[in-house]
Coordinates of C-alpha atoms in Angstrom, one line a residue:
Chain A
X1 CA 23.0 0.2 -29.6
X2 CA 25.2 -3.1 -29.6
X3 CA 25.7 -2.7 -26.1
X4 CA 22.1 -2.6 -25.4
X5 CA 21.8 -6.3 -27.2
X6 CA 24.7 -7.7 -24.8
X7 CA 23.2 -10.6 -22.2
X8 CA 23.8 -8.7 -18.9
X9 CA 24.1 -11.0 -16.2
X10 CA 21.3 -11.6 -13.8
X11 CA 22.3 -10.2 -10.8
X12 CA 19.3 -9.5 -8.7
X13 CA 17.4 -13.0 -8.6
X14 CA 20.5 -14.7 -6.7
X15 CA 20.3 -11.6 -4.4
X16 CA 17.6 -11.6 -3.5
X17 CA 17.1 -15.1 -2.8
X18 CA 20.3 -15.1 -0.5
X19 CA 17.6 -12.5 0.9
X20 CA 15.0 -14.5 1.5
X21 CA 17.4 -17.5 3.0
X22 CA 18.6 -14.6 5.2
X23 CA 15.5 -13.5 6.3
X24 CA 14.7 -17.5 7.2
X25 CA 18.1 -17.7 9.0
X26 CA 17.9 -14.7 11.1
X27 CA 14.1 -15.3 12.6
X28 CA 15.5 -19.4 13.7
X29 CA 18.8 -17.2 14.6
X30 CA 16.5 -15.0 17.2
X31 CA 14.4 -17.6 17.9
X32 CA 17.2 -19.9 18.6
X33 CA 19.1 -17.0 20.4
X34 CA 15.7 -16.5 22.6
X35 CA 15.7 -20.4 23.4
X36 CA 19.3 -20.8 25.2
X37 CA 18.9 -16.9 26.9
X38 CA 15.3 -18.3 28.6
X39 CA 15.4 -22.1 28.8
X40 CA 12.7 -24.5 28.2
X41 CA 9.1 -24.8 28.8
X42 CA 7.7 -21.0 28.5
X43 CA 10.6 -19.6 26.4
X44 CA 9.4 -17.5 23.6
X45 CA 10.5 -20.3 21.1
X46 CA 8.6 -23.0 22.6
X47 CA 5.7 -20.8 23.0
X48 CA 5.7 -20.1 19.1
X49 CA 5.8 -23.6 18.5
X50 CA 2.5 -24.6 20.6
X51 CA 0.9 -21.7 18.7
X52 CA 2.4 -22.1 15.1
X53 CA -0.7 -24.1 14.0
X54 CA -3.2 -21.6 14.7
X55 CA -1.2 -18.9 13.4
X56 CA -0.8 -21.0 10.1
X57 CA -4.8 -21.5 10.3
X58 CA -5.3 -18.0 10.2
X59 CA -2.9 -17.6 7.3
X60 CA -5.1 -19.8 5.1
X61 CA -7.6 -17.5 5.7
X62 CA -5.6 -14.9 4.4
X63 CA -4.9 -17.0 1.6
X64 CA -7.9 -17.3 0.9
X65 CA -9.5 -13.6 1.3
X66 CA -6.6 -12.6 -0.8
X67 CA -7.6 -15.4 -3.9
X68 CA -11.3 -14.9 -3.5
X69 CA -11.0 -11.3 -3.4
X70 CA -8.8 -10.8 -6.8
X71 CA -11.2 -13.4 -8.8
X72 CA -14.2 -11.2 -7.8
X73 CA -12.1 -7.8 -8.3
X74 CA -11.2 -9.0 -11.7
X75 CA -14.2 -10.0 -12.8
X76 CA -16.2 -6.9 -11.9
X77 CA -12.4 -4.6 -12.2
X78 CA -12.8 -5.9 -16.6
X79 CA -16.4 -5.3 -16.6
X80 CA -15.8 -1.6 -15.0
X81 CA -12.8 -1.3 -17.3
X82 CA -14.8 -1.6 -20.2
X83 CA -18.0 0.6 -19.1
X84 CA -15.2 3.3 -18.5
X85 CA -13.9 3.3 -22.3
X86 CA -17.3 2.9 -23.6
X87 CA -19.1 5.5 -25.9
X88 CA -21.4 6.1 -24.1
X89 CA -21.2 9.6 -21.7
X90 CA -24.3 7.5 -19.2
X91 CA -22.3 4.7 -18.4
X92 CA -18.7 5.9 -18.8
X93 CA -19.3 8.9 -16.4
X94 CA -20.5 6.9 -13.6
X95 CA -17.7 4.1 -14.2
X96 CA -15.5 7.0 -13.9
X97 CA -16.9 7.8 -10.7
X98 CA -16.6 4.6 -9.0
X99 CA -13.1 4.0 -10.2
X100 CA -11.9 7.5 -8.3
X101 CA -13.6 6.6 -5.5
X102 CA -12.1 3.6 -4.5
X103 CA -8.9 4.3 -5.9
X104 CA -8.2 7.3 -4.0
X105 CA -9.3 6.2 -0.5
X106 CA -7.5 3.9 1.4
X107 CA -7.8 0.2 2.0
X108 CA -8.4 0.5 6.0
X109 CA -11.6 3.7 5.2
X110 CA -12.5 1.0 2.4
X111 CA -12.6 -1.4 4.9
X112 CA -14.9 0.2 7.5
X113 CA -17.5 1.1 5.1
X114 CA -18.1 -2.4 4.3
X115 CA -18.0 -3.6 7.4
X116 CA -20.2 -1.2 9.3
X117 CA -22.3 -0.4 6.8
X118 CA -23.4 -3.9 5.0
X119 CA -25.9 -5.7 7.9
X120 CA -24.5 -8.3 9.4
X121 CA -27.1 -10.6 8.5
X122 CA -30.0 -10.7 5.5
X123 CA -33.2 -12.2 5.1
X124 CA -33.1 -14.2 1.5
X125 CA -36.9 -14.7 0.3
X126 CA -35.9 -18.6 0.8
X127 CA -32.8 -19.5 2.7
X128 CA -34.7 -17.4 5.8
X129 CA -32.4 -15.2 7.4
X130 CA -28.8 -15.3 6.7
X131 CA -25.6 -14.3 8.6
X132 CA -22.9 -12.7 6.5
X133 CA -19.6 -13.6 8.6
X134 CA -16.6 -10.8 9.1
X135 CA -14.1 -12.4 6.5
X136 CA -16.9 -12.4 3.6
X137 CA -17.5 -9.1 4.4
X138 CA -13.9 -8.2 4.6
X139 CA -13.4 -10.1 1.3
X140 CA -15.8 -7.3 -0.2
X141 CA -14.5 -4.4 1.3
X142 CA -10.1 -6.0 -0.3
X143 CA -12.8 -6.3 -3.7
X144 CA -13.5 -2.5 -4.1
X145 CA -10.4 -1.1 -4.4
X146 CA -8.7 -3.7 -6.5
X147 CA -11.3 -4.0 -8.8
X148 CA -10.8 -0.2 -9.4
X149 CA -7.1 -0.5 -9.7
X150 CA -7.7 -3.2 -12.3
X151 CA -10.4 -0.9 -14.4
X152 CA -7.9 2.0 -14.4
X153 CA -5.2 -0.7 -15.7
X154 CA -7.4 -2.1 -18.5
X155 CA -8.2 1.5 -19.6
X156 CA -4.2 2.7 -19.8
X157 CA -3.6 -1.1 -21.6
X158 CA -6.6 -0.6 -23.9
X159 CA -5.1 3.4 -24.9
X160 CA -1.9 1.8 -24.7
X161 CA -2.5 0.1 -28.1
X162 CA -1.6 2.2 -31.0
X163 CA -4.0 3.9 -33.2
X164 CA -3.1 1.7 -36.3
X165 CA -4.4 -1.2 -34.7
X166 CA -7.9 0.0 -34.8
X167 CA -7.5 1.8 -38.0
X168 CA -6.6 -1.5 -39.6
X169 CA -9.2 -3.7 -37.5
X170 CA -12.0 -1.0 -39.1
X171 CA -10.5 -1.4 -42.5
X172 CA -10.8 -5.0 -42.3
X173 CA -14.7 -4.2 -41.9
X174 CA -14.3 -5.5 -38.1
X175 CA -17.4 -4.2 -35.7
X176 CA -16.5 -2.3 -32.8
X177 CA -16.7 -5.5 -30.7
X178 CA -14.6 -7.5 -33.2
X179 CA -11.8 -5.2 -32.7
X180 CA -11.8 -5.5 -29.2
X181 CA -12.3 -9.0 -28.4
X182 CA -9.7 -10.4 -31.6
X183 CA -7.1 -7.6 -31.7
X184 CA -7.1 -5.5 -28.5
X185 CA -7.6 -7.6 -25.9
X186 CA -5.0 -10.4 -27.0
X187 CA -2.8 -7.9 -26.6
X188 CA -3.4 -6.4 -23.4
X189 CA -3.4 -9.5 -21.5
X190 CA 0.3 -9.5 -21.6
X191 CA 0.5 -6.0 -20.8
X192 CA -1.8 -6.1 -18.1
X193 CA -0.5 -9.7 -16.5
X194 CA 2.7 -8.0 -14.3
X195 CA 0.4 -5.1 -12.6
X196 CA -2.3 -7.7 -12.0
X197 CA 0.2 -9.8 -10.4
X198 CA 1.2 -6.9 -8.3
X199 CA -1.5 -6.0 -7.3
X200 CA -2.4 -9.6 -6.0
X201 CA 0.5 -9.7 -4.0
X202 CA -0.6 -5.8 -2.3
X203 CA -4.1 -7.3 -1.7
X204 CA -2.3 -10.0 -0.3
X205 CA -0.3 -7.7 2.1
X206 CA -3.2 -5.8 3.0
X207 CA -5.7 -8.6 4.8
X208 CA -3.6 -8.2 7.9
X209 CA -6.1 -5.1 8.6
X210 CA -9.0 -7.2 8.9
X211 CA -7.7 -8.3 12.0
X212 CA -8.5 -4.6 13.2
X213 CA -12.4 -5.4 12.5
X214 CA -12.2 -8.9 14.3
X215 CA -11.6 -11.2 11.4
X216 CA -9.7 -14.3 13.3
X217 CA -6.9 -13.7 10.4
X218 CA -2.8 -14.5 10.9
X219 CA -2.5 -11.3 12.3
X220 CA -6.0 -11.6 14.9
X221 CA -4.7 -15.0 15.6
X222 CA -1.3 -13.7 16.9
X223 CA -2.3 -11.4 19.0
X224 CA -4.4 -13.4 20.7
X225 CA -1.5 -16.8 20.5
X226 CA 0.3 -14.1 22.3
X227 CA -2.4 -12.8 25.0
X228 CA -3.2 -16.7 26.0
X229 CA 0.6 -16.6 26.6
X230 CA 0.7 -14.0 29.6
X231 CA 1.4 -11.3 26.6
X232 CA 5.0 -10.9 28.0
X233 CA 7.1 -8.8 26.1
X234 CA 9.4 -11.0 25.4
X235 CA 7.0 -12.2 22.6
X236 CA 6.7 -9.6 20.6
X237 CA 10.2 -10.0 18.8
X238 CA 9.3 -13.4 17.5
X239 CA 6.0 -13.8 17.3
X240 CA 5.6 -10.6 14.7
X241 CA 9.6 -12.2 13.1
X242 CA 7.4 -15.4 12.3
X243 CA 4.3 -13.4 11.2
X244 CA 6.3 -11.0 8.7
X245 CA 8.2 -14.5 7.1
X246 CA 5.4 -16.3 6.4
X247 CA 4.1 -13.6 4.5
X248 CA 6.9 -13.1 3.5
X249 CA 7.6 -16.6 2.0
X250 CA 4.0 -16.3 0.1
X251 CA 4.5 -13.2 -1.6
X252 CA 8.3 -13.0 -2.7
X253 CA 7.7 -15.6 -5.0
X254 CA 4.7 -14.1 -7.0
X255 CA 6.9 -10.6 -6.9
X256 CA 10.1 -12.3 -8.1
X257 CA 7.8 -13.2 -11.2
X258 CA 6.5 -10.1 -11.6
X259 CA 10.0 -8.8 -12.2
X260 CA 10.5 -11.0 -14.3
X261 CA 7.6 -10.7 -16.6
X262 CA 8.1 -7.3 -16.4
X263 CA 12.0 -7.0 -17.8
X264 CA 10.6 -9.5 -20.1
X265 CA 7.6 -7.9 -21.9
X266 CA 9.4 -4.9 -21.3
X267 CA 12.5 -5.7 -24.2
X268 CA 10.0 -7.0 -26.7
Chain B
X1 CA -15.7 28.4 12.1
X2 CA -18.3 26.6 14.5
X3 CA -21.0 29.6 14.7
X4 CA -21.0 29.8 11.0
X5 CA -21.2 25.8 10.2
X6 CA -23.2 24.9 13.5
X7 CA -26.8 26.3 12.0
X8 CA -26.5 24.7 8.8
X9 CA -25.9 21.6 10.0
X10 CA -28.5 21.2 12.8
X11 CA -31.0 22.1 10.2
X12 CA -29.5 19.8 7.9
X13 CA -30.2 17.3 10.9
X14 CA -33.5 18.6 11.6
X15 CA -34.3 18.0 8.1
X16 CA -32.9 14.9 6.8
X17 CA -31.7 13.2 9.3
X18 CA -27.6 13.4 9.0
X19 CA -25.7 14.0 11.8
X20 CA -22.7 15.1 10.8
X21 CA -21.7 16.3 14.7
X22 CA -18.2 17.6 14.5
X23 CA -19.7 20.9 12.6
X24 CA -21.9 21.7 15.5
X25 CA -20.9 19.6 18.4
X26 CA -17.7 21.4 19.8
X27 CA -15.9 18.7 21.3
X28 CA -16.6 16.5 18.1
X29 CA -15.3 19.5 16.3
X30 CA -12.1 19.3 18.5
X31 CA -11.3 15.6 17.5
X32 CA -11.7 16.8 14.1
X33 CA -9.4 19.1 14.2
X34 CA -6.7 17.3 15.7
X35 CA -7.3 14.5 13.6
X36 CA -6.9 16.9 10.4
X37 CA -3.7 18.1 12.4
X38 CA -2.2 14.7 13.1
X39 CA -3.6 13.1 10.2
X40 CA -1.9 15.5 7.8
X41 CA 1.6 16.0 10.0
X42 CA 1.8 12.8 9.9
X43 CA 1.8 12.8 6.0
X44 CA 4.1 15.1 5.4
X45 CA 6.7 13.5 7.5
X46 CA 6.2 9.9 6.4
X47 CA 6.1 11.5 2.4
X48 CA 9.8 13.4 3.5
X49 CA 11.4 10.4 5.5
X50 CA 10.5 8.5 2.4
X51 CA 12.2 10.5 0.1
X52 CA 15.2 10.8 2.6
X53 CA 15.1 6.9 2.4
X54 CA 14.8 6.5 -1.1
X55 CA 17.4 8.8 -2.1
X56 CA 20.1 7.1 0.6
X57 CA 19.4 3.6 -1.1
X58 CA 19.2 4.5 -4.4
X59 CA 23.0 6.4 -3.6
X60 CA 24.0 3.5 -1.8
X61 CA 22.7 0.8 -4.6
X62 CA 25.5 2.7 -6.8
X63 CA 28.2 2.1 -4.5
X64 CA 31.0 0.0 -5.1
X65 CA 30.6 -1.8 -2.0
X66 CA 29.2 -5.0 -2.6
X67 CA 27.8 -5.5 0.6
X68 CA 26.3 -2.2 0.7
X69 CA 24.9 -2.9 -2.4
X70 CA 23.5 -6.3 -0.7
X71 CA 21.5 -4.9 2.3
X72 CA 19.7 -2.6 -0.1
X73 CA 18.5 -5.3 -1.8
X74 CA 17.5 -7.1 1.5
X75 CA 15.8 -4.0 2.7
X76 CA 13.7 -3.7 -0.7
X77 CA 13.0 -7.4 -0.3
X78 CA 11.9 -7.0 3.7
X79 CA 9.6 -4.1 3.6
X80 CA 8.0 -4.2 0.0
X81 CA 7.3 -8.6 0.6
X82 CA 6.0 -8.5 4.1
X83 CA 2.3 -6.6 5.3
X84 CA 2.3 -2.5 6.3
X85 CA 0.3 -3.4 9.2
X86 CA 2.6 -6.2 10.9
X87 CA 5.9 -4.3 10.1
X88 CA 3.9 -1.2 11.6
X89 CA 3.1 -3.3 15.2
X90 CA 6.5 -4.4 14.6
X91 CA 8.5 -1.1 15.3
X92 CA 5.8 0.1 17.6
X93 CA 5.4 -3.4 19.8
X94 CA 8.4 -5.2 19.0
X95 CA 11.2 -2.4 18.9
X96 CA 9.0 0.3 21.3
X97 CA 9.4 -2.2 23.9
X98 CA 13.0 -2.0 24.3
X99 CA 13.5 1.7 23.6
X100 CA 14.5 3.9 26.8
X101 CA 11.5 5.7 29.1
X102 CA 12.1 9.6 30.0
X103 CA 11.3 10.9 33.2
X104 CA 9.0 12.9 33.0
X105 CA 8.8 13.9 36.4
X106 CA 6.3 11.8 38.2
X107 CA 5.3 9.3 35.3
X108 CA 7.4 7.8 32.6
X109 CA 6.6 8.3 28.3
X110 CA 8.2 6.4 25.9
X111 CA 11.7 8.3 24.0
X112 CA 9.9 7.5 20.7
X113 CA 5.8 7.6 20.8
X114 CA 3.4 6.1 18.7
X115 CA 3.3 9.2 15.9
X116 CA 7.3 8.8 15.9
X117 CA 7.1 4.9 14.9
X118 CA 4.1 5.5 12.8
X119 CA 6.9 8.1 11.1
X120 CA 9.1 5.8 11.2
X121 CA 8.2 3.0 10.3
X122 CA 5.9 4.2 7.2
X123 CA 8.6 6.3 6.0
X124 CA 11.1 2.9 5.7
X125 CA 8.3 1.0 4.4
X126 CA 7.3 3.5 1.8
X127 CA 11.1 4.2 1.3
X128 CA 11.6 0.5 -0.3
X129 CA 9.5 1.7 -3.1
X130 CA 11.4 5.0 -3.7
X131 CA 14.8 3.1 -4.1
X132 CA 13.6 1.3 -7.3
X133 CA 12.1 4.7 -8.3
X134 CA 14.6 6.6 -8.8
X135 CA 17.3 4.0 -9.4
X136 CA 15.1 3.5 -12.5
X137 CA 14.9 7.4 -12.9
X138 CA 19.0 7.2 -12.8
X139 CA 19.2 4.5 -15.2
X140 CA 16.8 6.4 -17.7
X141 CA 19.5 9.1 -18.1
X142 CA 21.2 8.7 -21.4
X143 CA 24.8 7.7 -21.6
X144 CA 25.4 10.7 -23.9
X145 CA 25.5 13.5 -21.3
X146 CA 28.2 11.5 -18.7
X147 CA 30.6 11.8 -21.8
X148 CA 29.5 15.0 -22.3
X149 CA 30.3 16.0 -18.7
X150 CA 33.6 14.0 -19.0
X151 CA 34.7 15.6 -22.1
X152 CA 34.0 18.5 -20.3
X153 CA 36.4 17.6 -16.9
X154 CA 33.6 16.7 -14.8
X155 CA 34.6 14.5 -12.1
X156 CA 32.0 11.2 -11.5
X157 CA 30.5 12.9 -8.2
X158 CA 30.3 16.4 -9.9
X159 CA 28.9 14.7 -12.8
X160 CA 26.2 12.4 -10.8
X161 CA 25.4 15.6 -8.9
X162 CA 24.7 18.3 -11.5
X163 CA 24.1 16.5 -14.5
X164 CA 22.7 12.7 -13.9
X165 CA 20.6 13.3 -10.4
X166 CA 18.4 16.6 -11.8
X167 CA 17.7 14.5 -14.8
X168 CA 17.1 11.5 -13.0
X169 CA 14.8 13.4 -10.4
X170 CA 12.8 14.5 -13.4
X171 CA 12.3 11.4 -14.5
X172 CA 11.2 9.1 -11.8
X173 CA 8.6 12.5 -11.1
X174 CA 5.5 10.5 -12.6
X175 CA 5.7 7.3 -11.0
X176 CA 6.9 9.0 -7.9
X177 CA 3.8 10.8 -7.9
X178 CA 1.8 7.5 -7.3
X179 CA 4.0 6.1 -5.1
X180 CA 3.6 9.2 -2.8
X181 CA -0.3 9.1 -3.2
X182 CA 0.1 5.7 -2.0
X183 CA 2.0 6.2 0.7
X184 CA -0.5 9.2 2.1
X185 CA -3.0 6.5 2.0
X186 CA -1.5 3.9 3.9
X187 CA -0.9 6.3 7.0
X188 CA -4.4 5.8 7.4
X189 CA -3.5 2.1 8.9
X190 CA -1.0 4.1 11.8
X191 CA -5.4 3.5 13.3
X192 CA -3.8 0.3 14.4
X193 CA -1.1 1.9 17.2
X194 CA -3.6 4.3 18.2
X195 CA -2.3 7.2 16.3
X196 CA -5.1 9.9 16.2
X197 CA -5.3 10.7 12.8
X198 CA -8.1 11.1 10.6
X199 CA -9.4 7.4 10.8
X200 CA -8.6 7.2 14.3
X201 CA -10.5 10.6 15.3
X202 CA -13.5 10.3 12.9
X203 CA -14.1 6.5 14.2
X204 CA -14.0 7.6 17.9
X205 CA -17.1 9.8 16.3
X206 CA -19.1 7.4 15.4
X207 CA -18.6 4.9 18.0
X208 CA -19.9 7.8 20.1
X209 CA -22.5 9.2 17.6
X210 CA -23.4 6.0 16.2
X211 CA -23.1 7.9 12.6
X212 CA -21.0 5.9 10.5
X213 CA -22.2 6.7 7.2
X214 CA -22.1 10.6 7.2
X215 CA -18.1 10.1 9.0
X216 CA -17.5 7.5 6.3
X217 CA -18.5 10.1 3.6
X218 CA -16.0 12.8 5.6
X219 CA -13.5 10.3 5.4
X220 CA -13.8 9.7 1.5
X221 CA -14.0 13.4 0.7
X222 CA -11.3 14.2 3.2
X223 CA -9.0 11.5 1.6
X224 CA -9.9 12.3 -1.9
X225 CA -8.6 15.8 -1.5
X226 CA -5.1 14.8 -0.1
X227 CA -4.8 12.9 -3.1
X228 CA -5.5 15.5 -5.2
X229 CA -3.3 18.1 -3.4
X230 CA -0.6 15.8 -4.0
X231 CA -1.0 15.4 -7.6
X232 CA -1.8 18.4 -7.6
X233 CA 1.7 19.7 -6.5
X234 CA 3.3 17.0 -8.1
X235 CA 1.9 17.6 -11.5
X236 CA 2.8 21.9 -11.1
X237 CA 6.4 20.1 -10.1
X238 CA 6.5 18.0 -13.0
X239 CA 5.4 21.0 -15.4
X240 CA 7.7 23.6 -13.9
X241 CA 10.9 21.5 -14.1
X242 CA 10.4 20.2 -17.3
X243 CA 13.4 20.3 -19.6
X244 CA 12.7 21.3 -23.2
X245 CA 14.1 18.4 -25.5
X246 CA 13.4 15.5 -22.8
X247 CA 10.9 13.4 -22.4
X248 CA 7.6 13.9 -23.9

């Protein structure tokens, strides 16, 4: 057991942010490669540059999907959480239902439904009628199947907590909701913090596919960068390079911490 | 299987309203069929080459080599930090572009065609997740039973292969489970390089049919099923290869 106790040195951050300064190095490596092969003016490097901005634009509007889309699906994810562990059979069996069903199909058949299937524009009793643009919609359909992720994780946090807890909550004369929100619930919100973080960073991964439904997102916004261009082949390479980094850049950040959150409530 | 669906159907239509075409339309039934075809293919090779993948990196991340070691960390870093759809277009765009053409007499097909980088390309990306699997899976095997095998004259490889990687299989079987289920998901987004699977075939229905919701229902109840097959399996795995004393 002494062994276990040791400090073991803390190989795999420095790796992998060599990794991540690798990554960098080898797109300006292509990209720089690309620029002496072709020359100046229409070379794939200079191209990217005139069209960086409205790639980046896009981006925030990943950003943004992404950050709306994980307050909504926690919100309504606790709220489903809790009608799933509740006593009663009429509103746990449906909760039930609703968490299989968007847990089990994927985020792309998700997506469809939501956008094909919610009107693209609603008459409010005062506002007249409204238009509902793609990304909101888009924002509901990335909603659905994190917020069922995050019920299913409140549930396996909630069993997680061992019997005596209750026992001794209930022998304290606590109430059912007493118990919950003063003992249970402190305690999940550490457990639960490293899969909610993960699952932020896959919702994050996964607005690219809006760009399939037309959403002018990074990904819609490169492929038509690179259409304006005269879609030459020679594109491709670095235009999808620079798409994948700054993704890339967001996200290995948030799923460095969730490592480490995770080693971390993990030993105590 | 179209005579006996085809009735039921058109009076389900006749009476409610529903078209669900491809069980009385034949050539909707056709794109169906392939799609069910492709769609599930498809699966099964991305779910293998995953596996493949994962087991060569979790070998490799016990290497002595440092720089082995190294790239297997990039490559986890790469494909489980950047989006499934833009390393997808990647392969199938950026790399697809410079593979050779084969003559094939008269007109010219790519060597490697969309459902080979959709393969491909899922199978990597859902590989990056099976390295850390069953590296934890390997870790999870208790010190104990290498100095048993020593004590016993194992060698290191004999021991890693007939002691430490059944164990460690075993182990990484639950969260490899959901991993895999995952995975069978995402090949839905192979929609984006045309691939005719599932997604692809049932939306080709309904732009023609203008029936979105009854496809959409097909789609959920078709996708719901694969996920149960696989835990299904992988559950029936898990229970037949349990070893009595491990684990819970």
């Amino acid at each position: 057991m002494k062994t276990l106790s040791m400090p073991r040195p803390n190989l795999l951050t420095p790796i992998l942010v060599v990794t991540a300064l690798l990554l960098v190095v080898a797109t300006a490596g292509v990209l720089f490669f690309l620029h002496v092969a072709q020359g100046p003016a229409d070379s794939p490097l200079n191209v990217l540059f005139r069209w960086m901005p409205f790639i980046l634009q896009g981006f925030l509007l990943n950003i943004l999907m992404s950050v709306i889309a994980m307050i909504l699906a926690t919100v309504s994810g606790v709220i489903l959480g809790f009608m799933q562990i509740s006593d009663a059979t009429i509103i746990r069996q449906p909760a039930r239902f609703v968490t299989h069903l968007f847990r089990n199909s994927p985020w792309l058949v998700i997506l469809f439904a939501i956008m094909l299937l919610v009107p693209f524009e609603i008459s409010l009793p005062y506002f007249g009628v409204v238009m509902i643009p793609g990304w909101v919609k888009a924002t509901i359909g990335f909603t659905l199947p994190v917020m069922a992720n995050i019920a299913e994780i409140l549930r396996g946090a909630v069993a997680s907590i061992s019997t005596g807890q209750w026992e001794s909550a209930e022998s304290l004369a606590f109430s059912r909701m007493q118990t919950m929100r003063h003992v249970i619930l402190p305690q999940c919100v550490r457990r639960m913090l490293p899969s909610w973080m993960n699952w932020f960073a896959l919702l994050t991964l996964m607005t690219p596919i809006a760009a399939i439904l037309g959403v002018n997102e990074a990904l819609g916004n490169t492929q038509a960068a690179m259409e304006s261009a005269g879609s030459s082949p020679d594109l491709l390479i670095p235009f999808y390079l620079f798409l994948m980094s700054i993704f890339f850049i967001f996200i290995y950040p948030v799923s460095v911490c969730t490592k480490r959150l995770e080693r971390r409530f993990a030993t105590t | 299987m179209l005579e006996f669906t085809a009735p039921l159907f058109l009076s389900l239509q006749k009476a409610t309203g529903l078209n669900f075409s491809p069980f009385f339309d034949e050539y909707d039934f056709g794109r169906l069929m392939t799609g069910l075809q492709t769609s599930l293919l498809l699966i099964v090779c991305v779910l293998v080459l995953s596996l493949v993948v994962g087991l060569l990196g979790a070998a490799a991340q016990r290497s002595r080599s440092r720089l082995l070691r190294f790239l297997v960390a990039a490559y986890i870093a790469v494909f489980r930090n950047t989006p499934p759809v833009v390393q997808l277009l990647f392969f199938y765009f950026g790399l697809g572009a410079f593979t050779p053409q084969i003559d094939m007499g008269g007109w010219y097909e790519p060597m490697i065609s969309a459902f080979g980088w959709a393969v491909i390309a899922l199978g990597i990306f859902g590989g990056s997740y099976n390295v850390e699997i069953f590296r934890a899976g390997i870790e999870a095997v208790p010190k104990t039973t290498s100095e048993a095998t020593e004590a016993l004259g194992f060698t290191p490889l004999q021991t890693f292969i007939h002691v430490t990687l059944p164990l460690a299989l075993r182990f990484s079987l639950p969260s490899l489970a959901s991993n895999l289920i995952s995975l069978a998901k995402t090949t839905s987004i192979a929609y984006v390089i045309a691939v005719p699977e599932m997604t692809y075939a049932l939306s080709g229905v309904w732009n023609d049919r203008l029936n979105v919701g009854e496809m959409m229902t097909l789609l959920f109840v078709y996708y719901i099923a694969v996920v149960a097959i696989i835990g299904a399996v992988m559950g029936q795995l898990e229970r037949r290869l349990a070893v009595p004393g491990l684990g819970k």
